[in-house]
Amino acid sequence: MSLKTLLSQFDSVLVLDTETTGINCRTDEIIELAVLLAKPENGELAAADEMDVFIRLSPGRTLPPAITRLTGITAGQLETEGIEKADAAARFCRMLTGGRTLIVAYNAQFDLCFLYYFLQRLGQASALKGVKMLDAMTVYKDRRPYPHKLANAVDAYRLKTQNTHRAIDDAKATLELLAAMDAERPDLAEYLNLFGYNPKFGVSGPKIASIHYLPQGYDSAQPLYMQDLTIPL
């Protein structure tokens, strides 16, 4: 799995995905957090560590039935197999430390906003300070026409890992997708800290201070990074 365009800039790459109780990052909770840690080795990315945990709900919270139908995760699983929020945050922060790190997610705006508020409630949001970020969906929208769900990207690139709406599978699919898109056109470094958003609806959720946002339609005539040559990295 070669991602040579990025390896010279980072010591490690964290590919992550979350499953949550809803879509509001300020009030809903993460119920599954999956992180793949990959490191440069002989010019390629090699898997170094993996985290996939259920996270117990806060007292008084309930798991919406619609989330169980979507993910297959049950309230019973969260109670019996889940870990405490502080333990999940500690494990994530340990994976995050250790040099120059890139965080990658598909529809990263969603996952990173949830991750920020999750860590903030535990007084650990500073762990994300200075970390570079890449949204695989922004790249994919420049490569293929609508629709742009992860399942569509899996089909378009004929990836081995399927989009199951479970965090670990979706993180693995995103890592595969990253390699496939890099092999197709090695310009992933141009998308660092650059997120596209639907011009009809605007940025979803609170803006991340380090991210440069640009409107991105369904069918891009040119790569998003070519629309603005002053992207702060």
Short mmCIF file of C-alpha atoms in Angstrom, two decimals:
data_model
loop_
_atom_site.label_atom_id
_atom_site.label_comp_id
_atom_site.label_asym_id
_atom_site.label_seq_id
_atom_site.Cartn_x
_atom_site.Cartn_y
_atom_site.Cartn_z
CA MET A 1 0.00 0.00 0.00
CA SER A 2 1.96 3.01 -1.24
CA LEU A 3 1.28 6.61 -0.22
CA LYS A 4 4.67 8.06 -1.01
CA THR A 5 3.33 11.56 -1.53
CA LEU A 6 2.58 11.83 2.19
CA LEU A 7 5.24 9.72 3.83
CA SER A 8 7.95 12.35 3.73
CA GLN A 9 5.79 14.71 5.78
CA PHE A 10 4.53 12.41 8.54
CA ASP A 11 5.81 9.88 11.03
CA SER A 12 2.44 8.16 11.31
CA VAL A 13 -1.06 8.15 9.84
CA LEU A 14 -4.18 7.58 11.94
CA VAL A 15 -7.25 6.51 9.96
CA LEU A 16 -10.35 6.70 12.11
CA ASP A 17 -14.09 6.28 12.08
CA THR A 18 -16.84 6.70 14.65
CA GLU A 19 -20.34 5.43 15.24
CA THR A 20 -22.50 7.78 17.26
CA THR A 21 -25.91 8.16 18.89
CA GLY A 22 -26.89 10.85 16.37
CA ILE A 23 -25.52 13.68 14.23
CA ASN A 24 -25.10 16.53 16.74
CA CYS A 25 -21.47 16.54 17.87
CA ARG A 26 -22.24 18.79 20.85
CA THR A 27 -25.00 16.66 22.36
CA ASP A 28 -24.72 13.16 20.89
CA GLU A 29 -22.08 10.61 21.92
CA ILE A 30 -19.54 8.33 20.29
CA ILE A 31 -20.47 4.68 20.83
CA GLU A 32 -17.70 3.08 18.75
CA LEU A 33 -14.25 4.47 17.99
CA ALA A 34 -11.92 2.69 15.57
CA VAL A 35 -8.39 3.85 14.77
CA LEU A 36 -5.81 2.31 12.47
CA LEU A 37 -2.23 3.43 13.09
CA ALA A 38 0.09 3.06 10.10
CA LYS A 39 3.75 4.03 9.83
CA PRO A 40 6.13 4.50 6.90
CA GLU A 41 8.20 1.41 6.17
CA ASN A 42 10.30 0.95 3.03
CA GLY A 43 8.33 3.57 1.16
CA GLU A 44 4.91 2.18 2.09
CA LEU A 45 2.44 2.39 4.94
CA ALA A 46 2.61 -0.57 7.30
CA ALA A 47 -0.02 -1.30 9.96
CA ALA A 48 1.47 -0.68 13.41
CA ASP A 49 -1.49 -0.69 15.79
CA GLU A 50 -5.27 -0.91 15.84
CA MET A 51 -7.97 0.26 18.23
CA ASP A 52 -11.64 -0.65 18.04
CA VAL A 53 -13.72 -0.06 21.17
CA PHE A 54 -17.32 0.32 22.20
CA ILE A 55 -17.82 3.27 24.56
CA ARG A 56 -20.43 3.20 27.33
CA LEU A 57 -23.17 5.77 27.24
CA SER A 58 -23.39 8.49 29.86
CA PRO A 59 -25.81 7.77 32.74
CA GLY A 60 -29.40 8.38 31.67
CA ARG A 61 -28.62 8.18 27.94
CA THR A 62 -30.38 5.68 25.72
CA LEU A 63 -29.37 4.27 22.35
CA PRO A 64 -31.86 5.24 19.61
CA PRO A 65 -33.37 2.19 17.86
CA ALA A 66 -32.49 3.73 14.49
CA ILE A 67 -28.78 3.59 15.39
CA THR A 68 -29.07 -0.09 16.28
CA ARG A 69 -30.80 -0.76 12.96
CA LEU A 70 -28.06 1.10 11.09
CA THR A 71 -24.99 -0.27 12.88
CA GLY A 72 -26.15 -3.46 14.57
CA ILE A 73 -24.76 -2.11 17.86
CA THR A 74 -27.07 -2.71 20.82
CA ALA A 75 -27.40 -1.06 24.19
CA GLY A 76 -26.50 -4.39 25.77
CA GLN A 77 -23.22 -4.51 23.87
CA LEU A 78 -22.30 -1.02 25.00
CA GLU A 79 -22.98 -1.97 28.61
CA THR A 80 -21.22 -5.33 28.67
CA GLU A 81 -18.43 -4.79 26.11
CA GLY A 82 -17.97 -1.04 26.27
CA ILE A 83 -15.21 0.82 28.09
CA GLU A 84 -15.37 4.10 29.97
CA LYS A 85 -14.94 7.34 28.04
CA ALA A 86 -11.76 8.27 29.88
CA ASP A 87 -10.17 4.92 29.00
CA ALA A 88 -11.08 5.30 25.32
CA ALA A 89 -9.66 8.84 25.25
CA ALA A 90 -6.44 7.69 26.90
CA ARG A 91 -5.97 4.92 24.36
CA PHE A 92 -6.56 7.28 21.47
CA CYS A 93 -4.16 9.90 22.81
CA ARG A 94 -1.44 7.29 23.21
CA MET A 95 -1.80 6.40 19.53
CA LEU A 96 -1.73 10.08 18.60
CA THR A 97 1.54 10.94 20.29
CA GLY A 98 4.94 10.36 18.77
CA GLY A 99 5.94 12.86 16.10
CA ARG A 100 4.25 14.28 13.03
CA THR A 101 0.82 12.69 12.69
CA LEU A 102 -1.83 12.86 9.98
CA ILE A 103 -5.45 12.04 10.82
CA VAL A 104 -7.58 10.70 7.97
CA ALA A 105 -11.32 10.00 7.90
CA TYR A 106 -14.10 9.73 5.33
CA ASN A 107 -16.36 12.74 5.86
CA ALA A 108 -13.77 13.89 8.37
CA GLN A 109 -15.77 16.96 9.40
CA PHE A 110 -18.27 14.67 11.12
CA ASP A 111 -15.80 12.39 12.90
CA LEU A 112 -13.35 15.09 13.93
CA CYS A 113 -16.03 17.34 15.41
CA PHE A 114 -17.31 14.41 17.44
CA LEU A 115 -13.78 13.53 18.47
CA TYR A 116 -13.03 17.12 19.52
CA TYR A 117 -16.06 17.40 21.80
CA PHE A 118 -15.46 13.90 23.15
CA LEU A 119 -11.92 14.88 24.17
CA GLN A 120 -12.95 18.36 25.31
CA ARG A 121 -15.36 16.97 27.89
CA LEU A 122 -12.43 15.06 29.34
CA GLY A 123 -10.04 18.02 29.21
CA GLN A 124 -7.93 16.47 26.44
CA ALA A 125 -8.87 18.40 23.31
CA SER A 126 -5.38 19.93 23.21
CA ALA A 127 -4.13 16.55 21.93
CA LEU A 128 -5.47 17.52 18.50
CA LYS A 129 -3.60 20.84 18.38
CA GLY A 130 -1.32 21.11 15.37
CA VAL A 131 -2.33 17.75 13.90
CA LYS A 132 -2.80 17.77 10.13
CA MET A 133 -6.06 16.36 8.76
CA LEU A 134 -7.23 14.87 5.47
CA ASP A 135 -10.81 14.22 4.39
CA ALA A 136 -10.94 11.24 2.03
CA MET A 137 -14.46 12.23 0.93
CA THR A 138 -13.23 15.63 -0.28
CA VAL A 139 -10.68 13.83 -2.46
CA TYR A 140 -13.24 11.31 -3.69
CA LYS A 141 -15.68 14.05 -4.71
CA ASP A 142 -12.97 15.40 -7.00
CA ARG A 143 -12.50 11.97 -8.57
CA ARG A 144 -16.01 10.63 -9.16
CA PRO A 145 -19.50 12.05 -9.81
CA TYR A 146 -22.36 11.90 -7.31
CA PRO A 147 -23.23 9.94 -5.13
CA HIS A 148 -20.33 10.20 -2.68
CA LYS A 149 -21.02 7.86 0.21
CA LEU A 150 -18.21 5.57 1.38
CA ALA A 151 -20.11 2.63 -0.10
CA ASN A 152 -19.97 4.33 -3.50
CA ALA A 153 -16.20 4.78 -3.18
CA VAL A 154 -15.80 1.12 -2.20
CA ASP A 155 -17.66 0.09 -5.34
CA ALA A 156 -15.92 2.58 -7.62
CA TYR A 157 -12.44 1.39 -6.63
CA ARG A 158 -13.44 -2.24 -6.07
CA LEU A 159 -12.05 -2.28 -2.56
CA LYS A 160 -11.84 -5.49 -0.55
CA THR A 161 -13.23 -4.02 2.67
CA GLN A 162 -16.94 -3.24 2.53
CA ASN A 163 -18.76 -0.28 4.07
CA THR A 164 -20.72 -1.87 6.93
CA HIS A 165 -21.52 1.14 9.14
CA ARG A 166 -19.20 -0.36 11.73
CA ALA A 167 -16.28 1.87 12.64
CA ILE A 168 -13.43 -0.62 12.20
CA ASP A 169 -14.60 -1.81 8.78
CA ASP A 170 -15.15 1.74 7.59
CA ALA A 171 -11.70 2.80 8.81
CA LYS A 172 -10.11 -0.11 6.94
CA ALA A 173 -12.08 0.77 3.80
CA THR A 174 -10.93 4.38 4.09
CA LEU A 175 -7.28 3.31 4.32
CA GLU A 176 -7.71 1.14 1.21
CA LEU A 177 -9.44 4.00 -0.56
CA LEU A 178 -6.61 6.37 0.29
CA ALA A 179 -4.08 4.06 -1.35
CA ALA A 180 -6.30 3.56 -4.42
CA MET A 181 -6.80 7.28 -4.93
CA ASP A 182 -3.10 7.95 -4.46
CA ALA A 183 -2.25 5.34 -7.11
CA GLU A 184 -4.75 6.99 -9.45
CA ARG A 185 -3.36 10.51 -9.00
CA PRO A 186 -0.65 11.30 -6.43
CA ASP A 187 -1.94 14.67 -5.23
CA LEU A 188 -3.24 13.76 -1.76
CA ALA A 189 -0.81 16.17 -0.10
CA GLU A 190 -2.70 19.02 -1.78
CA TYR A 191 -5.75 18.20 0.35
CA LEU A 192 -4.10 18.55 3.76
CA ASN A 193 -6.32 20.64 6.03
CA LEU A 194 -8.66 21.31 3.09
CA PHE A 195 -12.30 20.25 3.44
CA GLY A 196 -14.97 20.65 0.80
CA TYR A 197 -18.57 21.36 1.76
CA ASN A 198 -21.90 21.30 -0.03
CA PRO A 199 -22.53 24.91 -1.14
CA LYS A 200 -26.28 24.41 -0.74
CA PHE A 201 -26.09 23.49 2.95
CA GLY A 202 -22.83 25.04 4.12
CA VAL A 203 -20.34 23.55 6.56
CA SER A 204 -21.90 20.83 8.69
CA GLY A 205 -21.28 21.46 12.37
CA PRO A 206 -18.75 23.84 13.93
CA LYS A 207 -15.75 24.84 11.86
CA ILE A 208 -12.37 23.43 12.84
CA ALA A 209 -9.93 26.32 13.29
CA SER A 210 -7.05 24.68 11.40
CA ILE A 211 -9.16 23.66 8.39
CA HIS A 212 -9.61 25.68 5.20
CA TYR A 213 -13.15 25.18 3.88
CA LEU A 214 -14.19 25.60 0.25
CA PRO A 215 -17.55 24.97 -1.48
CA GLN A 216 -17.46 21.74 -3.46
CA GLY A 217 -20.21 20.74 -5.85
CA TYR A 218 -21.23 17.25 -6.89
CA ASP A 219 -19.29 17.29 -10.16
CA SER A 220 -16.00 19.15 -9.87
CA ALA A 221 -14.56 20.66 -13.03
CA GLN A 222 -11.14 20.90 -11.41
CA PRO A 223 -9.52 19.72 -8.16
CA LEU A 224 -10.70 21.69 -5.14
CA TYR A 225 -7.18 22.82 -4.24
CA MET A 226 -6.85 24.57 -7.58
CA GLN A 227 -9.72 26.89 -6.65
CA ASP A 228 -7.65 28.61 -3.98
CA LEU A 229 -3.87 28.91 -3.92
CA THR A 230 -3.73 30.38 -0.41
CA ILE A 231 -4.66 27.29 1.61
CA PRO A 232 -3.02 27.52 5.07
CA LEU A 233 -1.12 24.33 5.89
#
